[in-house]
Amino acid sequence: MLRFTDSLTGDKVDFVPREEGKASVYWCGPPVYDVPHLGHARSTLAFDLLGPLPAVDRSGRHRSVQHH
């Protein structure tokens, strides 16, 4: 079971996908309203260094998901 910490309450909560058997991640780009700094690069570098996100289809097989 995947659990997260609720940042509002501090409680641990179970992850429940919106659609049974599917989960996705949305990762937006750096903010464009301020002067760039190394903190903005962190999110981009994290995914670039980790490589493609692993994914599992309904049969349990892993597949690659590209991010842009």
Coordinates of C-alpha atoms in Angstrom, one line a residue, residues 4-60:
F4 CA 1.6 9.8 1.7
T5 CA 1.8 12.5 4.4
D6 CA -1.1 15.0 4.2
S7 CA 0.7 18.3 4.4
L8 CA -2.3 20.0 5.9
T9 CA -2.9 17.6 8.8
G10 CA 0.4 15.7 9.0
D11 CA -1.5 12.4 9.0
K12 CA -0.5 9.4 6.9
V13 CA -3.1 8.7 4.2
D14 CA -3.5 5.8 1.8
F15 CA -3.1 6.5 -1.9
V16 CA -6.4 5.9 -3.7
P17 CA -6.3 6.5 -7.4
R18 CA -9.1 8.4 -9.1
E19 CA -9.6 5.6 -11.6
E20 CA -9.1 2.1 -10.3
G21 CA -6.0 0.4 -11.5
K22 CA -4.5 3.6 -13.0
A23 CA -2.3 6.4 -11.6
S24 CA -0.4 9.2 -13.2
V25 CA 1.9 12.0 -12.3
Y26 CA 1.7 15.6 -13.5
W27 CA 5.0 17.5 -13.3
C28 CA 4.9 21.1 -14.4
G29 CA 7.9 23.0 -15.7
P30 CA 9.9 25.8 -14.0
P31 CA 8.2 29.0 -13.1
V32 CA 8.7 31.7 -15.7
Y33 CA 7.7 34.7 -13.6
D34 CA 11.0 35.1 -11.7
V35 CA 14.7 35.0 -12.1
P36 CA 15.9 31.4 -12.7
H37 CA 18.0 29.8 -10.0
L38 CA 19.3 26.2 -9.2
G39 CA 16.2 25.4 -7.3
H40 CA 14.1 25.6 -10.5
A41 CA 16.4 23.1 -12.1
R42 CA 15.9 20.5 -9.4
S43 CA 12.6 19.1 -10.7
T44 CA 13.9 18.8 -14.2
L45 CA 17.2 17.2 -13.2
A46 CA 15.5 14.8 -10.9
F47 CA 13.5 13.2 -13.7
D48 CA 16.4 13.4 -16.2
L49 CA 18.8 11.6 -13.7
L50 CA 16.2 9.0 -12.8
G51 CA 15.4 8.2 -16.4
P52 CA 12.0 7.2 -17.7
L53 CA 9.3 6.6 -15.2
P54 CA 8.4 2.9 -14.9
A55 CA 4.8 2.0 -15.4
V56 CA 2.8 -1.2 -15.0
D57 CA -0.1 -2.1 -17.2
R58 CA -3.1 -4.1 -16.2
S59 CA -1.2 -7.4 -16.9
G60 CA 1.5 -6.4 -14.5

